[in-house]
Coordinates of C-alpha atoms and ligand atoms in Angstrom, one line a residue:
X1 CA -4.6 33.9 27.8
X2 CA -2.3 33.7 24.8
X3 CA 0.0 36.7 24.3
X4 CA 0.9 38.2 21.0
X5 CA 4.4 36.8 21.6
X6 CA 3.2 33.3 20.7
X7 CA 1.2 34.3 17.6
X8 CA 3.1 33.1 14.7
X9 CA 2.6 32.0 11.1
X10 CA 3.7 28.5 10.4
X11 CA 4.1 26.6 7.1
X12 CA 3.5 22.9 7.3
X13 CA 5.0 21.0 4.4
X14 CA 2.7 18.0 4.3
X15 CA -0.7 16.6 5.3
X16 CA -0.2 15.4 8.9
X17 CA -2.7 13.9 11.3
X18 CA -5.3 16.4 12.6
X19 CA -4.1 15.9 16.1
X20 CA -0.8 17.4 15.1
X21 CA -2.3 20.6 13.6
X22 CA -4.5 20.9 16.7
X23 CA -1.5 20.5 19.0
X24 CA 0.4 23.0 17.0
X25 CA -2.2 25.8 17.3
X26 CA -2.9 24.9 20.9
X27 CA 0.8 25.0 21.8
X28 CA 1.5 28.3 20.3
X29 CA -1.6 29.9 18.9
X30 CA -0.2 29.6 15.5
X31 CA -1.8 30.4 12.1
X32 CA -1.1 27.4 9.9
X33 CA -0.6 27.3 6.2
X34 CA -0.3 23.8 4.9
X35 CA 0.7 21.8 1.8
X36 CA -2.3 19.6 2.3
X37 CA -1.2 16.5 0.4
X38 CA 0.4 13.1 1.0
X39 CA 3.0 13.9 -1.7
X40 CA 6.0 16.0 -1.0
X41 CA 5.7 19.7 -1.4
X42 CA 7.1 20.9 -4.8
X43 CA 10.1 23.1 -4.4
X44 CA 8.4 26.2 -5.8
X45 CA 5.5 25.7 -3.4
X46 CA 7.9 25.3 -0.5
X47 CA 9.7 28.5 -1.4
X48 CA 6.5 30.4 -1.7
X49 CA 4.9 28.8 1.4
X50 CA 7.7 29.6 3.7
X51 CA 8.0 33.3 2.7
X52 CA 7.4 35.6 5.6
X53 CA 6.7 32.8 8.1
X54 CA 8.0 32.6 11.6
X55 CA 7.8 28.8 11.8
X56 CA 8.4 25.8 9.5
X57 CA 7.2 22.3 10.2
X58 CA 8.9 20.0 7.7
X59 CA 9.6 16.3 6.9
X60 CA 12.8 14.5 6.1
X61 CA 11.9 14.7 2.4
X62 CA 12.2 18.5 2.4
X63 CA 15.6 19.9 1.8
X64 CA 15.9 23.0 4.0
X65 CA 18.9 24.8 2.6
X66 CA 20.0 28.4 2.1
X67 CA 17.5 28.9 -0.7
X68 CA 14.6 28.0 1.5
X69 CA 16.0 30.1 4.4
X70 CA 16.5 33.1 2.1
X71 CA 12.9 32.6 0.8
X72 CA 11.6 32.6 4.3
X73 CA 13.3 35.8 5.2
X74 CA 14.7 37.1 8.5
X75 CA 11.4 36.4 10.4
X76 CA 11.9 32.7 10.5
X77 CA 12.6 31.7 14.1
X78 CA 11.9 28.0 14.3
X79 CA 12.1 24.9 12.2
X80 CA 10.7 21.6 13.5
X81 CA 11.2 18.4 11.6
X82 CA 8.9 15.5 12.0
X83 CA 11.9 13.1 11.9
X84 CA 14.6 11.6 14.0
X85 CA 17.3 12.4 11.4
X86 CA 18.0 16.0 10.5
X87 CA 20.5 15.5 7.6
X88 CA 18.1 17.3 5.3
X89 CA 18.6 20.5 7.3
X90 CA 21.5 22.8 6.4
X91 CA 22.3 23.2 10.1
X92 CA 25.3 25.5 9.5
X93 CA 23.1 28.1 7.6
X94 CA 20.3 27.6 10.1
X95 CA 22.5 28.3 13.1
X96 CA 24.1 31.3 11.5
X97 CA 20.6 32.9 11.4
X98 CA 19.9 32.0 15.0
X99 CA 16.9 29.8 14.0
X100 CA 16.1 27.1 16.5
X101 CA 15.6 23.5 15.4
X102 CA 13.4 20.8 16.9
X103 CA 13.3 17.1 16.0
X104 CA 11.8 13.9 17.3
X105 CA 14.5 11.7 18.9
X106 CA 13.2 8.5 20.6
X107 CA 9.8 8.4 18.9
X108 CA 11.0 5.8 16.4
X109 CA 13.6 4.0 18.3
X110 CA 11.5 0.8 19.0
X111 CA 9.9 0.9 15.5
X112 CA 13.2 1.2 13.7
X113 CA 14.9 -1.4 15.9
X114 CA 12.1 -3.9 15.3
X115 CA 12.3 -3.3 11.6
X116 CA 16.1 -3.7 11.6
X117 CA 15.7 -7.1 13.3
X118 CA 12.9 -8.1 10.9
X119 CA 15.0 -7.1 7.9
X120 CA 18.0 -8.9 9.3
X121 CA 16.1 -12.2 9.9
X122 CA 14.3 -12.0 6.5
X123 CA 17.6 -11.4 4.7
X124 CA 19.7 -14.0 6.4
X125 CA 17.0 -16.6 6.4
X126 CA 16.1 -15.7 2.8
X127 CA 12.4 -15.4 3.5
X128 CA 11.3 -13.4 0.4
X129 CA 13.0 -15.9 -1.9
X130 CA 11.5 -18.8 0.0
X131 CA 8.0 -17.4 -0.2
X132 CA 8.5 -16.8 -3.9
X133 CA 9.7 -20.3 -4.5
X134 CA 6.6 -21.7 -2.8
X135 CA 4.4 -19.5 -4.9
X136 CA 6.1 -20.2 -8.2
X137 CA 6.4 -24.0 -7.7
X138 CA 10.2 -23.9 -7.2
X139 CA 9.8 -25.9 -4.0
X140 CA 9.5 -29.4 -5.3
X141 CA 10.8 -31.4 -2.4
X142 CA 12.8 -31.1 0.8
X143 CA 16.5 -30.6 -0.1
X144 CA 19.1 -30.5 2.6
X145 CA 21.2 -27.7 1.0
X146 CA 18.5 -25.7 -0.6
X147 CA 17.6 -22.1 0.6
X148 CA 20.2 -22.3 3.4
X149 CA 20.8 -19.0 5.1
X150 CA 22.8 -17.8 8.1
X151 CA 21.7 -17.9 11.8
X152 CA 22.4 -15.5 14.6
X153 CA 23.3 -18.1 17.2
X154 CA 26.9 -17.9 18.2
X155 CA 27.5 -15.1 15.7
X156 CA 29.3 -11.8 15.9
X157 CA 27.1 -8.8 15.3
X158 CA 28.7 -5.4 14.4
X159 CA 26.7 -2.3 15.0
X160 CA 27.8 0.8 13.1
X161 CA 26.5 3.6 15.3
X162 CA 25.6 2.6 18.9
X163 CA 23.1 5.4 19.4
X164 CA 19.5 4.9 20.6
X165 CA 18.5 2.7 17.7
X166 CA 21.7 0.7 17.6
X167 CA 21.3 -0.1 21.3
X168 CA 17.7 -1.1 20.8
X169 CA 18.8 -3.4 18.0
X170 CA 21.5 -5.0 20.2
X171 CA 18.9 -5.4 23.0
X172 CA 16.6 -7.3 20.7
X173 CA 19.3 -9.4 19.1
X174 CA 21.0 -10.5 22.3
X175 CA 18.4 -13.2 23.1
X176 CA 19.0 -14.9 19.8
X177 CA 22.3 -16.2 21.2
X178 CA 24.7 -13.7 19.7
X179 CA 28.2 -14.5 20.9
X180 CA 29.7 -11.0 20.7
X181 CA 28.7 -7.5 19.8
X182 CA 31.2 -5.1 18.2
X183 CA 30.4 -1.5 17.6
X184 CA 32.1 1.4 15.8
X185 CA 31.4 5.1 15.8
X186 CA 32.9 8.4 16.6
X187 CA 33.8 7.5 20.1
X188 CA 33.5 4.7 22.6
X189 CA 30.5 4.5 24.9
X190 CA 31.6 2.2 27.7
X191 CA 28.7 2.7 30.0
X192 CA 26.1 2.0 27.3
X193 CA 28.1 -0.8 25.7
X194 CA 28.4 -2.6 29.1
X195 CA 24.8 -3.8 28.7
X196 CA 25.8 -5.9 25.7
X197 CA 29.5 -6.4 26.6
X198 CA 30.0 -4.7 23.3
X199 CA 33.5 -3.9 22.2
X200 CA 34.4 -0.6 20.6
X201 CA 36.5 -1.3 17.5
X202 CA 37.7 0.6 14.4
X203 CA 35.3 0.3 11.5
X204 CA 37.8 -1.8 9.6
X205 CA 37.8 -4.4 12.4
X206 CA 34.0 -4.3 12.6
X207 CA 33.9 -5.1 8.9
X208 CA 36.4 -7.9 9.1
X209 CA 35.0 -9.7 12.2
X210 CA 31.3 -9.4 12.0
X211 CA 28.9 -12.0 10.7
X212 CA 26.1 -9.4 10.6
X213 CA 26.5 -5.7 10.3
X214 CA 23.7 -3.4 11.1
X215 CA 24.1 0.2 10.2
X216 CA 22.2 2.6 12.5
X217 CA 24.4 5.7 12.5
X218 CA 23.3 9.2 11.6
X219 CA 24.2 10.5 8.1
X220 CA 26.9 13.2 8.6
X221 CA 29.8 14.3 6.4
X222 CA 31.9 11.7 8.3
X223 CA 29.6 8.8 7.6
X224 CA 28.6 9.7 4.0
X225 CA 29.6 6.8 1.8
X226 CA 31.5 5.1 4.7
X227 CA 30.3 1.6 3.6
X228 CA 32.3 1.5 0.4
X229 CA 34.4 -0.8 -1.6
X230 CA 37.1 -1.0 1.1
X231 CA 34.5 -1.8 3.8
X232 CA 32.7 -4.5 1.7
X233 CA 36.0 -6.1 0.7
X234 CA 36.9 -6.5 4.3
X235 CA 33.6 -8.2 5.2
X236 CA 33.4 -12.0 5.4
X237 CA 32.0 -13.8 2.4
X238 CA 29.2 -15.2 4.5
X239 CA 28.3 -11.9 6.2
X240 CA 25.0 -10.1 6.0
X241 CA 24.7 -6.3 5.7
X242 CA 21.7 -4.4 7.0
X243 CA 21.1 -0.7 6.6
X244 CA 18.3 1.1 8.4
X245 CA 20.0 4.5 8.7
X246 CA 20.3 6.6 5.6
X247 CA 20.9 5.4 2.0
X248 CA 23.9 7.8 1.6
X249 CA 25.9 6.1 4.2
X250 CA 26.4 3.4 1.6
X251 CA 28.2 3.6 -1.7
X252 CA 25.5 1.6 -3.6
X253 CA 27.7 0.8 -6.6
X254 CA 30.2 -0.8 -4.3
X255 CA 27.5 -2.7 -2.5
X256 CA 26.1 -3.9 -5.8
X257 CA 29.6 -5.2 -6.8
X258 CA 30.1 -6.8 -3.4
X259 CA 26.8 -8.7 -3.8
X260 CA 27.4 -9.7 -7.4
X261 CA 31.0 -10.8 -6.8
X262 CA 30.1 -12.8 -3.7
X263 CA 32.2 -10.6 -1.4
X264 CA 29.3 -10.6 1.0
X265 CA 26.3 -13.0 1.3
X266 CA 23.3 -10.7 1.4
X267 CA 22.0 -7.2 2.1
X268 CA 18.8 -5.9 3.5
X269 CA 18.1 -2.2 2.9
X270 CA 15.5 -0.1 4.4
X271 CA 17.0 3.0 2.9
X272 CA 18.5 3.8 -0.5
X273 CA 19.6 6.8 -2.6
X274 CA 17.3 7.9 -4.1
X275 CA 14.1 6.7 -2.5
X276 CA 12.5 4.9 -4.2
X277 CA 15.2 3.4 -6.5
X278 CA 14.3 3.6 -10.1
X279 CA 12.7 0.2 -11.0
X280 CA 15.6 -0.5 -13.4
X281 CA 18.3 0.0 -10.8
X282 CA 20.9 -2.8 -10.7
X283 CA 20.3 -3.5 -7.1
X284 CA 16.7 -4.4 -7.8
X285 CA 17.9 -7.1 -10.3
X286 CA 19.6 -9.0 -7.6
X287 CA 16.5 -10.7 -6.5
X288 CA 16.2 -12.3 -10.0
X289 CA 19.8 -13.2 -9.9
X290 CA 19.3 -15.0 -6.6
X291 CA 16.4 -17.0 -8.1
X292 CA 18.5 -18.1 -11.1
X293 CA 21.4 -19.2 -8.9
X294 CA 20.5 -20.0 -5.3
X295 CA 24.0 -19.4 -4.1
X296 CA 23.9 -15.9 -5.5
X297 CA 23.2 -13.0 -3.2
X298 CA 19.8 -12.0 -2.3
X299 CA 19.3 -8.3 -1.9
X300 CA 16.2 -7.5 0.0
X301 CA 15.0 -3.9 -0.4
X302 CA 12.4 -2.2 1.7
X303 CA 11.3 1.3 1.3
X304 CA 12.1 3.4 4.3
X305 CA 9.8 1.5 6.5
X306 CA 11.7 1.8 9.7
X307 CA 9.2 4.1 11.3
X308 CA 5.9 2.8 9.8
X309 CA 3.9 1.8 12.8
X310 CA 0.5 3.3 12.9
X311 CA 0.5 4.4 16.6
X312 CA 4.0 5.8 16.2
X313 CA 2.8 8.1 13.5
X314 CA 0.0 9.3 15.7
X315 CA 2.1 9.5 18.8
X316 CA 4.7 11.6 17.1
X317 CA 2.1 14.2 16.5
X318 CA 0.3 14.0 19.8
X319 CA 0.2 17.1 21.9
X320 CA 3.1 16.1 24.0
X321 CA 5.2 15.3 21.1
X322 CA 4.2 18.3 19.2
X323 CA 5.1 20.3 22.3
X324 CA 8.3 18.3 22.0
X325 CA 9.2 19.2 18.4
X326 CA 7.7 22.6 18.4
X327 CA 8.3 23.6 22.0
X328 CA 11.8 22.3 21.9
X329 CA 12.7 24.6 19.2
X330 CA 10.8 27.6 20.4
X331 CA 10.9 27.3 24.1
X332 CA 13.8 25.0 24.6
X333 CA 13.8 21.4 25.8
X334 CA 15.6 18.2 25.2
X335 CA 14.6 17.7 21.5
X336 CA 16.6 20.7 20.4
X337 CA 19.4 20.4 17.9
X338 CA 22.4 22.1 19.4
Ligands
DGY1 C1 13.4 9.6 10.7 O1 12.5 10.1 11.3 O2 14.5 10.1 10.5 C2 13.2 8.2 10.1 O3 14.2 7.9 9.2 C3 11.9 8.2 9.3 O4 11.6 6.9 8.8

C-alpha cells in the first residue's frame, strides 16, 4: 500500500509517452500536471505549472534556473530531466535548496555514438553534396578528382571527452582501421583508454595531430566555447570536425571562419546554438558554397538527432528507466547528479 510519504504533485513539462506517465504514477503515486504538447512549455506556463509542486520532470530544452526554483517554492524536492546532459539545470541553486536531481545516463550512448559515426562518414565522404549532385544533374561523368573526401583508414582520431559516448564512438571507429586515438579531457583515464590504446594529450595537441575530431564532452563552464579560433587554427587543413555534444562547446563564428578560410576541411554538427539555427545563419550557407566550389568546405548540419531512435525514446520512459530518473532523485540510485 502506498503511504502518504510518496504522494506528490509533479509538473511534467512536455508530452511524453504514456508509458512514462504510467510509470511515474506507479513509481511514486504522483499526481501529474502536464504541459501536454510536443512544443516546449512557454516560460510563463512553466513558472505557473511548477508552483507548489514537489516534483518536476523536465527536458533539456527547459532552463531550470533560480526563477523557476523560486516559482516552485520550498516544497520542490526532486527534479528529473529526461536527458543525458544536465547543463540546462542551475545545479548550484538546486543543490543549495537540497533538491535531488535525476537524469538518464547510458540511455543514449549507443544512439549518439551511431549518429556521431554516421555524421563523420557523411561529412568526410561528402554524402549530402554527392546526393545533391546526382539529383541536380551535376554528375556528368566519372572524374578522378571530383567529390574526393577523407577516409578513416590509417587516420588519427581525436576524441574530446572520452566519457561513455566518446568511448562508444572509439569502439565503433576502431574497425575502420584508425591508426591512433588521441583523447583530451579534464583528466586521463588510463584503464578506459587501454581498450583503444588511446593517448591522453592536451587539447592543443589533439587539435594539431588529429585527422578527425569528434566532440563528445559535456557542456560545463570549462568546455564552453573551447573549440574556438585558436583550436581551429591548430587543426590540420584536411581535418574534419564533428560535434555531437552541445552547440555551446563551439564558438560558431570561429568555426564558420575556419570553414570559409580553409583552415579545416569540413564540419558535421548535430548540435548548434541556437537550435535550430535561423535559416539565414552563415553556417547554413556553406552548403551552397561547397556546391559552387567543390574544394570549398562542406558543413553538414543535423538537428540534435543524436538520440532519435524510436525504441530509445520509449525505453527512456519505461518503468525501469522512469524508476531510474525518478527513483534516482527521490530514493537515491546511480542516476543521481551529485
Ligand atoms: C541528451 O539527452 O542530453 C541528448 O543530448 C538528447 O539528444
